[in-house]
XYZ file of C-alpha atoms in Angstrom:
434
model
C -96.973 -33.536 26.728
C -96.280 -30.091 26.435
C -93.865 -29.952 29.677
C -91.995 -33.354 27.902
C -91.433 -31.076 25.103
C -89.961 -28.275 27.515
C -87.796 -30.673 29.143
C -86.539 -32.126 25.880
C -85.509 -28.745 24.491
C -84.392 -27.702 27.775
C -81.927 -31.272 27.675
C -80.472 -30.411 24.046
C -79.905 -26.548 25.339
C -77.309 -28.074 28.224
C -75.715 -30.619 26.193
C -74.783 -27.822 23.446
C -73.632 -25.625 26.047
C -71.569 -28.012 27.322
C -70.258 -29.312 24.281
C -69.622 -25.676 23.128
C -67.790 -24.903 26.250
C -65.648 -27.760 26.293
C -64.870 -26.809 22.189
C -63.889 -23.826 23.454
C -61.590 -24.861 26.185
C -60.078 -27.014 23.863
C -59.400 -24.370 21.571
C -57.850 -21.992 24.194
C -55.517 -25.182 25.004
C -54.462 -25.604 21.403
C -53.681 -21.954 20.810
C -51.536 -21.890 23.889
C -49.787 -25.299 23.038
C -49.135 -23.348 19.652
C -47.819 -20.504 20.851
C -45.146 -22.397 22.879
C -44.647 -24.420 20.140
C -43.534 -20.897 18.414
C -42.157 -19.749 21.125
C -39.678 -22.276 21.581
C -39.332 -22.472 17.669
C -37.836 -18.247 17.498
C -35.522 -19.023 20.803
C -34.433 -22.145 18.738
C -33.766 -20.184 15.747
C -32.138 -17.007 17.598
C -29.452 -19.137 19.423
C -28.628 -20.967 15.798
C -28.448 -17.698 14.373
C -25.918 -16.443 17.029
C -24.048 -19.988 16.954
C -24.066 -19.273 13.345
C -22.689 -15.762 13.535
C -20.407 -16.467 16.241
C -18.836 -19.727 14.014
C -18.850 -17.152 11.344
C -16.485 -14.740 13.721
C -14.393 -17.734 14.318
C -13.909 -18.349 10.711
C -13.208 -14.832 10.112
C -10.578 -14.646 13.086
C -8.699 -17.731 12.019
C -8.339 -16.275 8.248
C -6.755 -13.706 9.533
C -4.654 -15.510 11.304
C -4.240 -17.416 8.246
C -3.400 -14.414 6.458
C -1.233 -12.933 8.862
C 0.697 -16.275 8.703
C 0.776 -16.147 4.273
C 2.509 -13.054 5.083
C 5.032 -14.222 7.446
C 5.996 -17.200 5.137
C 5.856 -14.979 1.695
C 8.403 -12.448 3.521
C 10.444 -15.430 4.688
C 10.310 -16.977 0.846
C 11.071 -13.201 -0.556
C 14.310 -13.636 2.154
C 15.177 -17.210 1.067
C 15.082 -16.497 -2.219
C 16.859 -13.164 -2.561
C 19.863 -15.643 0.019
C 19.876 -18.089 -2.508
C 20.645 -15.958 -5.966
C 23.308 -14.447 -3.529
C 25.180 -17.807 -3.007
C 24.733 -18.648 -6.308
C 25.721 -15.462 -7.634
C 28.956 -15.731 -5.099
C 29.694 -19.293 -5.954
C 29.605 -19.064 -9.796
C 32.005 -16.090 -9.476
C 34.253 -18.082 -7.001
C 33.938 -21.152 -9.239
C 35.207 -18.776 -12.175
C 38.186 -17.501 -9.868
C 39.699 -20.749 -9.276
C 39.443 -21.514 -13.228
C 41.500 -18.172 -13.160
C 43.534 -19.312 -10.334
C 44.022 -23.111 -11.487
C 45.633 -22.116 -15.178
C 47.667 -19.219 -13.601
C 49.212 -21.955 -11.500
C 49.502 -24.542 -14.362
C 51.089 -21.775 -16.280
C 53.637 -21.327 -13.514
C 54.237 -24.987 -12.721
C 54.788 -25.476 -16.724
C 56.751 -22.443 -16.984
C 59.062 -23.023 -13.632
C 59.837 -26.783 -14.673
C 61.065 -25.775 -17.973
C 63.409 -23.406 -16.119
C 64.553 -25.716 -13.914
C 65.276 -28.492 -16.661
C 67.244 -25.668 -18.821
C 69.382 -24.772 -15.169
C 69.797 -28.834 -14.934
C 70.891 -29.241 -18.648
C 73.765 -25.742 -18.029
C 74.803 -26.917 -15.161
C 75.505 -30.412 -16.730
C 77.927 -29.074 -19.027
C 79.894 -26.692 -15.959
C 79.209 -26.552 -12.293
C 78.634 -22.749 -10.670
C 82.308 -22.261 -9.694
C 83.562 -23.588 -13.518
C 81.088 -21.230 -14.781
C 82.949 -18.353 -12.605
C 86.379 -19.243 -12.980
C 85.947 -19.561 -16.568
C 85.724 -15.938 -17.446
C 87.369 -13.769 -19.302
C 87.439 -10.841 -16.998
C 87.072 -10.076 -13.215
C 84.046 -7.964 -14.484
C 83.138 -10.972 -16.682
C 82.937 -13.263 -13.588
C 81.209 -10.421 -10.848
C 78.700 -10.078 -13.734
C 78.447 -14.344 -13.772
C 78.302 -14.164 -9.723
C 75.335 -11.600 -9.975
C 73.447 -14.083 -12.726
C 73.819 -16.691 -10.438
C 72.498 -14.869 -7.357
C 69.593 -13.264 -9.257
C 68.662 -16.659 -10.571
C 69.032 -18.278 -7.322
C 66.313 -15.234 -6.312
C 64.109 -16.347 -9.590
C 64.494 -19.741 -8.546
C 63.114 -19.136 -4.921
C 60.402 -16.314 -5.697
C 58.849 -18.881 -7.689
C 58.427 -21.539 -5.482
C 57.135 -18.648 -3.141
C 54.312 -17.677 -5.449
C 53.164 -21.188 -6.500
C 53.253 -21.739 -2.986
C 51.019 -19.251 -2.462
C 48.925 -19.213 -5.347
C 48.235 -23.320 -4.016
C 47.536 -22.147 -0.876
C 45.124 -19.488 -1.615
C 43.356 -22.115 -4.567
C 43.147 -24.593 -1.870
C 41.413 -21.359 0.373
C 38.881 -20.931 -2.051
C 37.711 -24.215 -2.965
C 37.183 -24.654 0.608
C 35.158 -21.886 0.597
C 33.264 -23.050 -2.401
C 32.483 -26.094 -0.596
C 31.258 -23.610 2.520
C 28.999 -21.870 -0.389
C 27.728 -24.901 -1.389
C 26.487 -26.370 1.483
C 25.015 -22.591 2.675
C 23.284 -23.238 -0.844
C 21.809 -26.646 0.030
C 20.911 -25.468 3.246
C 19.151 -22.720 1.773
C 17.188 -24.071 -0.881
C 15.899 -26.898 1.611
C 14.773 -24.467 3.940
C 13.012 -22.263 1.071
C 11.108 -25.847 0.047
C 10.123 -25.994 3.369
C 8.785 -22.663 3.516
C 7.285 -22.587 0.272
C 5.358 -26.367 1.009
C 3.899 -24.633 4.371
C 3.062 -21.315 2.683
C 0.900 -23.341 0.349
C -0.588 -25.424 2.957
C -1.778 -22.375 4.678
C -2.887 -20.904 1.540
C -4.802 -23.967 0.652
C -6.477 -23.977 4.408
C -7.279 -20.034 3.402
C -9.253 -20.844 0.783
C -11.533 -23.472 2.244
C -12.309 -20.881 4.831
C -12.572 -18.297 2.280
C -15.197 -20.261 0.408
C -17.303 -21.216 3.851
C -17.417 -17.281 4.429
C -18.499 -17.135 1.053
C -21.591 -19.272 1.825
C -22.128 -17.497 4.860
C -22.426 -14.003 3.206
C -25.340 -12.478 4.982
C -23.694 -13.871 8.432
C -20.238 -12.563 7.531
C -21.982 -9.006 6.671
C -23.463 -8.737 10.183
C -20.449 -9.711 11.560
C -18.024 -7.475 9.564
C -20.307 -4.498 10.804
C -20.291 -5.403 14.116
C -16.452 -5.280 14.406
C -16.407 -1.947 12.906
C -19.140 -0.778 14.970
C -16.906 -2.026 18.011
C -13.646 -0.092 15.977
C -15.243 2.876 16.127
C -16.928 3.080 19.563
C -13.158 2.462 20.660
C -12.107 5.184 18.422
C -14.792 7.352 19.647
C -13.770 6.736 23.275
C -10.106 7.246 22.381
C -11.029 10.807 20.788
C -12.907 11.640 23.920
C -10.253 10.709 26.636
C -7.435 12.956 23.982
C -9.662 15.982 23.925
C -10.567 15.727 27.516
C -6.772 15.383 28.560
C -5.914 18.692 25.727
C -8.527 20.547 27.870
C -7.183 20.213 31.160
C -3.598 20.379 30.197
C -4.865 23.474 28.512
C -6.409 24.716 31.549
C -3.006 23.952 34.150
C -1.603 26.465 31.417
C -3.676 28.713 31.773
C -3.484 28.817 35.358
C 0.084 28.327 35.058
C 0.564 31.548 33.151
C -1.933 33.512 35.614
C 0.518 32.669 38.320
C 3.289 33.700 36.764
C 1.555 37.160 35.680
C 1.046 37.885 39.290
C 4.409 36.848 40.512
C 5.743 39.207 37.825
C 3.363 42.316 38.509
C 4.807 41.529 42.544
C 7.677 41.204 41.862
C 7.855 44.322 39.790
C 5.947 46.402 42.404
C 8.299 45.538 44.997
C 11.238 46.836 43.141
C 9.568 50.124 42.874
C 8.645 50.614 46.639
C 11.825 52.698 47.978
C 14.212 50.890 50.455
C 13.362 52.711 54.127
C 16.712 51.574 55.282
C 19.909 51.645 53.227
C 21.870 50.082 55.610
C 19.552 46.878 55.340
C 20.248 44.194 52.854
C 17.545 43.050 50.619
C 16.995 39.571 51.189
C 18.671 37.053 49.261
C 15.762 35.520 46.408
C 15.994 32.135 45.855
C 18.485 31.030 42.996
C 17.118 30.211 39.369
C 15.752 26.255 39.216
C 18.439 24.764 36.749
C 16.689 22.535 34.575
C 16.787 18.798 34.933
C 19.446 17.154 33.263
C 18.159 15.257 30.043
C 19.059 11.524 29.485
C 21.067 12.057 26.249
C 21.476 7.994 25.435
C 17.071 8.112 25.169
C 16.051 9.876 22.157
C 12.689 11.214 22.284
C 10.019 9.038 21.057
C 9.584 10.907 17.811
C 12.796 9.994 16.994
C 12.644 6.490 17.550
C 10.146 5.537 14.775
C 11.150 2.422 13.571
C 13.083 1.418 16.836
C 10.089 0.710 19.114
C 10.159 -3.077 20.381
C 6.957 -5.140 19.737
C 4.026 -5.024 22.660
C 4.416 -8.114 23.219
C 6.751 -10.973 25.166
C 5.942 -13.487 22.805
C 5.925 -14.077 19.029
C 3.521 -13.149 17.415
C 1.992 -12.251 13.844
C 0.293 -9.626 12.328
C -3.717 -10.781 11.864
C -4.775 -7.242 11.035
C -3.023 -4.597 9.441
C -3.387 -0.997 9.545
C -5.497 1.838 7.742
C -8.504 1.416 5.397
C -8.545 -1.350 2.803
C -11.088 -3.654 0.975
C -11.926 -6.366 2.264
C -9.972 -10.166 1.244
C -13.127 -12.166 0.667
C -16.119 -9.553 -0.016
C -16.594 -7.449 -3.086
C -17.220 -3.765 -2.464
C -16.563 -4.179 1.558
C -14.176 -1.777 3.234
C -12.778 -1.795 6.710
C -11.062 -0.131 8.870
C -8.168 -0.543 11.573
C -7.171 2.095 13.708
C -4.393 0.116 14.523
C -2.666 -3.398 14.217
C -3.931 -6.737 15.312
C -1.425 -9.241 16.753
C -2.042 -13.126 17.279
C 0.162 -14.834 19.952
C -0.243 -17.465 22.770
C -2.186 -17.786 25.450
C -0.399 -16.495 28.653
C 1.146 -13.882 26.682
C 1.468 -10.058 27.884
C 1.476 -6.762 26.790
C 4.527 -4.755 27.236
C 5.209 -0.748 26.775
C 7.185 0.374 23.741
C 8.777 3.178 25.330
C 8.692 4.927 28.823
C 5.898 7.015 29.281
C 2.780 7.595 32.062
C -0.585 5.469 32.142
C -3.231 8.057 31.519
C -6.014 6.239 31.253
C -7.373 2.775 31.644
C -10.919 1.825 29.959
C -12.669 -1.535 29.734
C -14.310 -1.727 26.241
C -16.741 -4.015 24.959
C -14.786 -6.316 22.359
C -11.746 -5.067 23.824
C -12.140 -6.122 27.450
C -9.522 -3.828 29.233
C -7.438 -1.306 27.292
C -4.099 0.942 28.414
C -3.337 4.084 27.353
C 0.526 5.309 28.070
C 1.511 8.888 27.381
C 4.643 9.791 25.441
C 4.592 13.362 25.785
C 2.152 14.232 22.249
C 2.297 10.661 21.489
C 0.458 7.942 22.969
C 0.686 3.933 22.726
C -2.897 2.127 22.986
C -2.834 -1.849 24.730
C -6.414 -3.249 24.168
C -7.592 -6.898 24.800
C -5.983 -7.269 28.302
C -7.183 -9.436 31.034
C -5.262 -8.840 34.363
C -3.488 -5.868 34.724
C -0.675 -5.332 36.343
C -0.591 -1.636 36.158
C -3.231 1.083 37.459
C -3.892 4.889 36.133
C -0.862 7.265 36.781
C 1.863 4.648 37.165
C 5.166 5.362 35.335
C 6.227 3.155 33.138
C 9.436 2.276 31.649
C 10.030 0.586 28.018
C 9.829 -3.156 28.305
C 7.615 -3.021 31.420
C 4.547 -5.826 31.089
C 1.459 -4.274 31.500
C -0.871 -6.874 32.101
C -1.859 -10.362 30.588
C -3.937 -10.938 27.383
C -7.420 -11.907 26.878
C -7.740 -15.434 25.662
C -11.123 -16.578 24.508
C -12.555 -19.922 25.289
C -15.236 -19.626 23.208
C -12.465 -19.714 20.004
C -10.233 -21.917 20.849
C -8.521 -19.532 23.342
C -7.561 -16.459 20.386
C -5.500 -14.498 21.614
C -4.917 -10.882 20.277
C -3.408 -7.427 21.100
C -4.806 -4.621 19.343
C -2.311 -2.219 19.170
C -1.900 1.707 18.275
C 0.286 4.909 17.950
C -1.639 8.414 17.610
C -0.232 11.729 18.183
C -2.760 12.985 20.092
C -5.817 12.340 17.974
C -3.916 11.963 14.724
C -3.531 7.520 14.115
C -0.247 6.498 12.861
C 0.664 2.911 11.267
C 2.339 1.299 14.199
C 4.467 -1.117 11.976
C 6.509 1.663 10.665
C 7.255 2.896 14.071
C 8.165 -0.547 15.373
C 11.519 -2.646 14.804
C 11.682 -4.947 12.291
């Protein structure tokens, strides 16, 4: 009895074992399903939060596309406009010249018929050579020849000048007509403009109000691209100081050559000549200095002047300096330069001969070209294939390589664009031609 009760307690010990172990090996399974389970869940949310923040980029690009087209359009209404208060300025006063014009010449018509029906109703009564031969006197009848003549002139000069005054009505009513139709043409082209300015501005505010919604996205995202403006800035400042230094430095050495040349040259002219009878040898003549190309002004003188960087058309997404932001309160940013939007397949050009001194490959910039101007220098950033390599010489005009179009936004495509002397940043849109 006693080893029954042994092996009974010794039966329930391995059955709770077992069950315990196979508890726990459930357990184990169930921690690991959950932690894939939440594993999969943060990898989930992290690519919708980067979807989200890259949609949010898109948005943010395409208002300022938006907004760099609302500027376009309000410029071309401001034009419009200003051309259609000219024509009608110049149409009301041409309307009020030919009311001038058209009683002068009723007054003349009125006033050269009733001469001509008082020289019908003399010479009624006595023909020209009656009127001569009846005179008193030989003086009487030169004096009668003369009236004649001088009337005959009257008579003639009149016809001349309504002739002319006709002609020249007839002139500007035809032009009034031209006016006109200018005028028409004008105000149909300034409906136009106005009806897609406030499409645009309508499609601005929808995307305005989804960044809105988006605020804590569009934050992240607004400090990203400045983070990325001033890495590039950063880099820019580095690649200027380190090009000041070693320019600084061929000076340097420059002058130290020149010292000792001098301090030889000055020796040599005190040694005494052994041999009077020798000639000194001939030195080598002066370098003349190069001939400068008087038709190219320097670059500092061609502010305003410059072509655009580009070979397409484009407009201006991003404007220059340090400004609050459109669509957040209390938000500033800052652009370095300016921000063009073209076409796919469009290139980057140089403004103005100078040298490449430097090509860098950015992040958020992909590839960007510096060209030196003498102290100035032109910045190409967002470039794909180049087509031009460090040191080249380039002239004004010359493409420098293809743009960047991204496939992941409907194929953007954007040159940022500077001017700096040396590390000082300029506004490039007052330095290029309008």
């Amino acid at each position: 009895m006693r080893n029954l009760n042994k092996l009974i307690i010794f039966i329930i010990l391995l059955f709770a074992l077992g069950v315990n172990t196979e508890a726990r090996q459930r357990t184990q399974k169930s921690v690991q399903s959950e932690r894939r389970a939440a594993a999969q869940k943060i990898e989930r949310t992290r690519r919708e939060l980067t979807e989200n923040e890259k949609q949010t980029q898109r948005e943010l690009r395409g208002l300022q596309a938006l907004e760099g087209e609302i500027r376009v359009h309000e410029t071309e209404v401001s034009r419009l406009s200003a051309q259609a208060a000219d024509l009608q300025r110049r149409s009301k006063a041409l309307g009020d010249s030919i009311e001038a014009n058209e009683a002068r010449l009723k007054v003349l018509r009125e006033s050269y018929a009733r001469a001509v029906r008082s020289m019908r109703r003399q010479r009624q009564l006595a023909g020209d050579a009656s009127f001569i031969f009846s005179s008193s006197s030989f003086s009487q009848a030169r004096s009668r020849m003369r009236y004649l003549k001088e009337l005959s002139s009257w008579q003639t000069g009149k016809t001349v000048e309504i002739d002319e005054a006709t002609q020249q009505l007839t002139q500007r009513r035809a032009r009034l007509d031209t006016l006109g139709r200018e005028l028409r043409l004008s105000l149909d082209s300034l409906g136009r403009v106005r009806q897609v300015l406030g499409e645009r501005k309508h499609q601005a505010d929808a995307v305005v109000g989804s960044l809105r919604r988006q605020g804590r996205n569009l934050k992240r995202v607004i400090s990203e691209q400045q983070r990325l403006v001033k890495k590039l800035d950063d880099e820019l400042n580095r690649i200027i100081e380190a090009e000041a230094r070693a320019a600084a430095e061929a000076r340097r050495k420059a002058e130290a050559e020149a010292r000792r040349n001098a301090q030889n040259e000055k020796e040599t002219a005190a040694k005494p000549i052994k041999n009077q009878s020798e000639k000194p040898k001939d030195r080598p003549a002066p370098r003349q200095p190069e001939q400068v190309d008087r038709l190219t002004a320097p670059f500092e003188q061609c502010k305003g002047r410059l072509p655009w960087p580009l070979d397409r058309q484009a407009t201006v997404a991003s404007t220059f300096g340090r400004h609050t932001h459109e669509t957040l309160e209390r938000v500033t940013v800052q652009n370095n330069g300016v921000d063009f939007e073209t076409v796919p397949g469009a290139s980057a050009r140089a403004v103005y001969d100078g040298t490449v001194s430097m090509i860098i490959v950015m992040e958020g910039y992909q590839n960007v070209v510096l060209v030196r101007h003498g102290q100035y220098l032109t910045v190409y950033a967002g470039l794909h294939e180049l087509r031009v390599r460090k040191g080249d010489k380039v002239k004004g005009g010359q493409l420098l390589g293809t743009l960047f179009s991204d496939p992941a936004d409907d194929n953007r495509t954007r040159l940022h664009f500077e001017v700096r002397r040396e590390k000082d940043k300029l506004d490039p849109m007052q330095w290029l031609r309008r």
